[in-house]
Coordinates of C-alpha atoms and ligand atoms in Angstrom, one line a residue:
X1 CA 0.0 0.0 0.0
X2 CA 1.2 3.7 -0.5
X3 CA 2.6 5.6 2.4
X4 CA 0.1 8.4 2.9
X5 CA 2.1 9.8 5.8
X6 CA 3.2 13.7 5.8
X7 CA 5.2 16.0 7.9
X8 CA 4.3 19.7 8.2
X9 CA 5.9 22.0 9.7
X10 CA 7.7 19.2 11.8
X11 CA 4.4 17.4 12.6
X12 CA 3.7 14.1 11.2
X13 CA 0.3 12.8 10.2
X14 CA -0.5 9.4 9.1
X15 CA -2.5 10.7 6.2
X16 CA -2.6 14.4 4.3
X17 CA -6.5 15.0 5.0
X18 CA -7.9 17.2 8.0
X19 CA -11.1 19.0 9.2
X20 CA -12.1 22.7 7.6
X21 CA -12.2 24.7 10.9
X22 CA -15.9 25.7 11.5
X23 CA -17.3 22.9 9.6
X24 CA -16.5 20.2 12.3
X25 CA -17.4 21.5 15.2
X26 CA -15.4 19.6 18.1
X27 CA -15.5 16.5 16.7
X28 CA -18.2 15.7 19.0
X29 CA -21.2 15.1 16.0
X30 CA -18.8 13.6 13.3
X31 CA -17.5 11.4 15.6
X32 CA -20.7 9.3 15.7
X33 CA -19.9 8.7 12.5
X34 CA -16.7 7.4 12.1
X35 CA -13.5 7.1 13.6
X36 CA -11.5 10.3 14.2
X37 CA -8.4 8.1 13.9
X38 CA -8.8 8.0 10.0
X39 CA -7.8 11.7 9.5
X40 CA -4.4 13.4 9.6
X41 CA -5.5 15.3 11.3
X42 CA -8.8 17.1 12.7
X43 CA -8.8 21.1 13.2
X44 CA -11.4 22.2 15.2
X45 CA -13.9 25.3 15.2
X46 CA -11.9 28.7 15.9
X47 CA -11.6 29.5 19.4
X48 CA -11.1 32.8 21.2
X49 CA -9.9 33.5 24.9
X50 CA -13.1 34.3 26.1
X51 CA -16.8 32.9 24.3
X52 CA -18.7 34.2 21.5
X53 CA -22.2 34.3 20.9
X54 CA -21.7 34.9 17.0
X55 CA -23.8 36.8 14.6
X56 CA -27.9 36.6 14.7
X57 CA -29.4 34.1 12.7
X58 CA -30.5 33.6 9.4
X59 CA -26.5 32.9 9.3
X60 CA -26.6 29.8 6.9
X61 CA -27.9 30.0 3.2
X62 CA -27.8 27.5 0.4
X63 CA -26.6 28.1 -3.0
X64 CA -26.5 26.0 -6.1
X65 CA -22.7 24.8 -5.7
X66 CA -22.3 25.5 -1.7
X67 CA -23.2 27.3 1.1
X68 CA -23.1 31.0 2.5
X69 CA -22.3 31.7 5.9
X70 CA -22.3 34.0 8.5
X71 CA -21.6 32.2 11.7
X72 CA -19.6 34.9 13.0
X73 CA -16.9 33.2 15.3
X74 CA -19.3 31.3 17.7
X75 CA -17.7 29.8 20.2
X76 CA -17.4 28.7 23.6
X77 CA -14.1 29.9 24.2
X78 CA -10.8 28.0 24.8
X79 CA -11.2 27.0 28.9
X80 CA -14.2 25.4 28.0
X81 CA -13.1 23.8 24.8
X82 CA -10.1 21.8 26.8
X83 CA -11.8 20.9 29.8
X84 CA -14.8 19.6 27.8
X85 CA -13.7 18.0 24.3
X86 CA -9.6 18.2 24.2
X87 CA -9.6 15.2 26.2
X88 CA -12.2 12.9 24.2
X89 CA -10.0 14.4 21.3
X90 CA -6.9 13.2 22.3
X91 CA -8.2 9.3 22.4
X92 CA -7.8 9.5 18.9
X93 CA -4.4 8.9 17.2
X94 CA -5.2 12.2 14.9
X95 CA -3.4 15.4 15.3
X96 CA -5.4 18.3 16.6
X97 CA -5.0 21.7 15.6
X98 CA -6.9 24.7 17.5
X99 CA -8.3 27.6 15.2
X100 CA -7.6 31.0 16.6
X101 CA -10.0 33.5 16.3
X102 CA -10.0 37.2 18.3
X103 CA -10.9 41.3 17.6
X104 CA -7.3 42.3 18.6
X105 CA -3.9 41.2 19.0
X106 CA -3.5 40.8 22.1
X107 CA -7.1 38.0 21.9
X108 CA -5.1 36.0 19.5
X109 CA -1.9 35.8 21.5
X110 CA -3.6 35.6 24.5
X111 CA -5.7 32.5 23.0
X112 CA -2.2 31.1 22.2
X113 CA -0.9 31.3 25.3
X114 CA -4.3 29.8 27.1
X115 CA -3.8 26.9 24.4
X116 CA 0.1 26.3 24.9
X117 CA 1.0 23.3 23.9
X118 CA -2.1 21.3 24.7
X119 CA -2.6 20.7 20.7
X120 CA -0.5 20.0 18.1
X121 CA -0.6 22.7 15.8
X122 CA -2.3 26.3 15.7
X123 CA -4.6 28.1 13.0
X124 CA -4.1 31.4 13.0
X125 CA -7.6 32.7 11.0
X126 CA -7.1 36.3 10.0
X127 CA -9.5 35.5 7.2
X128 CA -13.1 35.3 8.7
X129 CA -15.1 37.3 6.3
X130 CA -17.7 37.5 8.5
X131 CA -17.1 39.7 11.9
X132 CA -16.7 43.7 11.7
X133 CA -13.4 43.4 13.8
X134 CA -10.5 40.8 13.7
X135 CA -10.7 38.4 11.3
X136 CA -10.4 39.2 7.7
X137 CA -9.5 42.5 8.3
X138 CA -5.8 41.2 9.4
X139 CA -5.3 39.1 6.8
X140 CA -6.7 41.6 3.7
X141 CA -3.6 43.8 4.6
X142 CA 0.1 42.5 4.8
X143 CA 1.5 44.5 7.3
X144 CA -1.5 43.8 9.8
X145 CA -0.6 40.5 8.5
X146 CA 3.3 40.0 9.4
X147 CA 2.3 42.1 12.7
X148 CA -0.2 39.9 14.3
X149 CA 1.7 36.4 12.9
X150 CA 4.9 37.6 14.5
X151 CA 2.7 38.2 17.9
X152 CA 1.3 34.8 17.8
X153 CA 4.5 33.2 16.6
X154 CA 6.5 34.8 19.5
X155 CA 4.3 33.1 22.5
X156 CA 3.3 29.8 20.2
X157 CA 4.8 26.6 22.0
X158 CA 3.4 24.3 18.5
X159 CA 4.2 25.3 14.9
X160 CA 1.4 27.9 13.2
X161 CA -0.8 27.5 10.6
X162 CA -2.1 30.9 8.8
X163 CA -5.0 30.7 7.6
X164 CA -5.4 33.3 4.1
X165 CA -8.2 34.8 2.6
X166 CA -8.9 34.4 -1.2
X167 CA -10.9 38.0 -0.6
X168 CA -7.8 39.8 -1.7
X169 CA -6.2 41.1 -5.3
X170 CA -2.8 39.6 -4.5
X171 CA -2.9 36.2 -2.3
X172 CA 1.1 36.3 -2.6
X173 CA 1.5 39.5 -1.1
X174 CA -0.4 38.4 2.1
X175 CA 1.2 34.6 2.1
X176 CA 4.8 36.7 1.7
X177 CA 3.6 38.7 4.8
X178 CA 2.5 35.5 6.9
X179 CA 5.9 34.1 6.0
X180 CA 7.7 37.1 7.5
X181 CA 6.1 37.1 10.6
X182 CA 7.2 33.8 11.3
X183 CA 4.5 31.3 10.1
X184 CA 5.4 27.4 9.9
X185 CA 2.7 26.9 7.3
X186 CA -0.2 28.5 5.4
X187 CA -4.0 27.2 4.8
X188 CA -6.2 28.5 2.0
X189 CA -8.8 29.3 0.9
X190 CA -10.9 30.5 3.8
X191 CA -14.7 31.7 2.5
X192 CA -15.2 34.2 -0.5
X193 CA -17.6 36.8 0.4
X194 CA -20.3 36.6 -0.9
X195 CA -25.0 37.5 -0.7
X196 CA -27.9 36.7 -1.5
X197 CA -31.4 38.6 -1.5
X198 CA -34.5 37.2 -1.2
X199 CA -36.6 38.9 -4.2
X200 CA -40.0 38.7 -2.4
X201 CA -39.2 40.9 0.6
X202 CA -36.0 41.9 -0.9
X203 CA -34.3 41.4 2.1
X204 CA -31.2 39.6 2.5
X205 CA -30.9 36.0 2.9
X206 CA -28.4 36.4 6.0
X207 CA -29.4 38.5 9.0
X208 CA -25.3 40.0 8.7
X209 CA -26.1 41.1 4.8
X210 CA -23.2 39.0 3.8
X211 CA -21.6 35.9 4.1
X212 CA -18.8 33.5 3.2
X213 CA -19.0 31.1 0.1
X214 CA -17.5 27.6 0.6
X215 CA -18.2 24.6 -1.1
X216 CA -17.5 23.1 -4.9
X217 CA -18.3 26.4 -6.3
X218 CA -15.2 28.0 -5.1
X219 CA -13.0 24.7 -5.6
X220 CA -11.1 26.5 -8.9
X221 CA -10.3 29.9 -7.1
X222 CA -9.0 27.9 -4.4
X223 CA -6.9 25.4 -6.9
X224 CA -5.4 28.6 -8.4
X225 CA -4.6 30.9 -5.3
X226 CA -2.8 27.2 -3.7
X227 CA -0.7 27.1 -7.2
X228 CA 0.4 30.8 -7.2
X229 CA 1.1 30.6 -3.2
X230 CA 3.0 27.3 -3.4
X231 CA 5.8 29.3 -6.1
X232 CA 5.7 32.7 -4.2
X233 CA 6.9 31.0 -0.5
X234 CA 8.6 28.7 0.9
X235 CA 6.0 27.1 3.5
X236 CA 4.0 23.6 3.0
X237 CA 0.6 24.2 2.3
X238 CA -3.2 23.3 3.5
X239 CA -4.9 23.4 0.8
X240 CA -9.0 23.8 1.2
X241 CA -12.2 25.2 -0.7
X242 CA -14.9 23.3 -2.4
X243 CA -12.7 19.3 -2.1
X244 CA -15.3 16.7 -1.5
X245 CA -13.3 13.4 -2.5
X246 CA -9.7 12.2 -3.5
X247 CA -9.8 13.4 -7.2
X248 CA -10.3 17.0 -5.6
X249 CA -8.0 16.5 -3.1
X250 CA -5.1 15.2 -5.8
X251 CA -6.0 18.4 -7.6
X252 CA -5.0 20.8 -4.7
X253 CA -1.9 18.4 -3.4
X254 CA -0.8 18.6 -7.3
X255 CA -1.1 22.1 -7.4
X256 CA 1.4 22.7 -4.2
X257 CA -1.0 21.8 -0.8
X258 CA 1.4 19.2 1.1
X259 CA -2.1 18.4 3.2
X260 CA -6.1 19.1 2.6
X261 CA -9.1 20.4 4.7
X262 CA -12.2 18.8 3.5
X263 CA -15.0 21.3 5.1
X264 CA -18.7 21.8 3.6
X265 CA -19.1 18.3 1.5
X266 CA -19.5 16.8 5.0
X267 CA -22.8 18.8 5.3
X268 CA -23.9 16.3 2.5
X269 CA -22.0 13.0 3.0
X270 CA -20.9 12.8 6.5
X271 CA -18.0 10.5 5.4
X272 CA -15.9 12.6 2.6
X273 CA -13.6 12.8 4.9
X274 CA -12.8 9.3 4.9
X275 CA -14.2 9.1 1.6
X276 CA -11.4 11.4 0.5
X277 CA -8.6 9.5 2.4
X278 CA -9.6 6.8 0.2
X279 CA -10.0 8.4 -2.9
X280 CA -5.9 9.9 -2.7
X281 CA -4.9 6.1 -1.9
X282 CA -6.9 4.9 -5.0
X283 CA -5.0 7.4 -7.1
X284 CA -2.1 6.4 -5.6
X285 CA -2.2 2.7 -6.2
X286 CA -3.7 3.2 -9.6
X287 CA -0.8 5.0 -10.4
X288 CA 1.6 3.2 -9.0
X289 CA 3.0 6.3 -6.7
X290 CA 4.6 5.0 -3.5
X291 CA 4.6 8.1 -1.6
X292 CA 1.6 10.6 -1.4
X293 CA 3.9 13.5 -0.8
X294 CA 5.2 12.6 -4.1
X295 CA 2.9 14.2 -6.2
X296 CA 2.9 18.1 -3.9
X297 CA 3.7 20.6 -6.4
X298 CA 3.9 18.5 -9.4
X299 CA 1.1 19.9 -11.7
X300 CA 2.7 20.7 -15.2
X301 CA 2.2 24.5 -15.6
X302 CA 2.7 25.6 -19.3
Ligands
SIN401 C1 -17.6 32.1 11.0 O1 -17.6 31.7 12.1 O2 -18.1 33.2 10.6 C2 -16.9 31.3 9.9 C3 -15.5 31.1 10.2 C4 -14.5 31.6 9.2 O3 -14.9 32.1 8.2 O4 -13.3 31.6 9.5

């Protein structure tokens, strides 16, 4: 059989696939479903020092290739997150990497520090499209973007992820910045922004006017901005947006993503997760590639 193992950022993980932060909750619901063990790793809901309520609901809206959200950073906060899920968690023999979410600076670091090294690996998201402060409006701008990686970096005890928007003219710029401050790795896409209006009381869809796109709609801005990110830096790659079974995932890991984050496909098969571990190793064996990291990087680009 292949060897479907990778190492980022100094972390191994028996296979490349995780979790899309937000779409997973705590691993609590999908757990029921299958074995956490089968993933690379699973990357859990973003989580701030103290809880959030979120954004009023309507916050979820179909679309014909994916969903719109508008969530707005719900959470519970990270106290509550390790004294009531790490644990269960940590049965599995998956990695477990912690989303970070805040308004400020100082939320993020201090959200770094409250998680120390109680998980493997953490996600910095400075992409959330859908809160007025924090979020997306760090990581739209590459100097708020090297500032607030090289804050987090400087009191992170595991190796950071940055988590990029696509909701930018130049994805490069802002991966360039995250690799200044100090990031170990980079994850993209995050959620496009995105509305919809409801034309009989002409009224938005979403309570918060406007949300974030994921799903297979946006799987070919996300293929692109993981291809023009993996030859502007240096850093392995999460690749994510719209994968919902090996062929997709190949697709991202050829274009540069050493690992994947399958996310809103689980909304409509509970198992493309495990589906998608599959799916690589099928590739794999059907053409006879020993080694899954192999193939990162190796599209053809004329
Ligand atoms: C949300 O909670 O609004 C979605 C999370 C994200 O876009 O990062």
């Amino acid at each position: 059989m292949p060897d479907l193992k990778i190492n980022i950022a100094g972390v191994e993980w028996n296979n490349p696939v995780t979790t899309a932060s937000g779409t997973f909750g705590f691993g609590e619901e999908y757990g029921q479903y299958f074995d956490l063990s089968a993933l690379g790793a699973v990357c859990v809901k973003a989580l701030s020092a103290v809880p959030r309520l979120g954004n009023p609901s309507p916050r979820i809206a179909e679309t014909p290739m994916g969903v719109l959200n508008s969530v707005g950073l719900q959470n519970p906060g990270v106290e509550y997150f390790k004294e009531n899920y790490l644990a269960k968690l940590k049965t599995y023999d998956t990695k477990i990497i912690a989303n970070l979410c805040g308004s400020s600076i100082d939320d993020y670091v201090k959200a770094a520090e409250m998680l120390g090294d109680c998980v493997d690996m953490l996600e910095l998201n400075i992409s959330c499209p859908n809160v007025k402060v924090g979020g997306m409006a760090f990581g739209t701008d590459p100097r708020s973007t090297e500032e607030i990686t090289t804050a987090v970096k400087k009191v992170a005890k595991v190796p950071l992820i940055v988590k990029l928007s696509p909701n930018v003219t130049d994805v490069c710029e802002i991966a360039k910045a995250a690799e200044a401050g100090g990031a170990d790795a980079l994850s993209l896409i995050n959620t496009l922004l995105g509305m919809r209006i409801d034309i009989h009381t002409r009224k938005p869809v979403l309570k918060n006017n406007t949300g974030g796109l994921s799903g297979p709609a946006v799987k070919p801005v996300a293929v692109r901005m993981v291809s023009q990110v993996y030859h502007a830096v240096k850093l392995p790659l999460i690749g994510m947006g719209g994968i919902s079974n090996g062929e997709d995932a190949i697709e991202f890991m050829l274009a540069g993503a050493t690992a994947v984050a399958v996310g809103t496909a689980g909304f409509v098969n509970p198992y493309a997760w495990v589906d998608t571990v599959r799916g690589i190793e099928k590739y794999l064996v059907e053409n006879k590639i020993e080694n899954v990291a192999d193939i990162v990087g190796k599209a053809e680009l004329y």
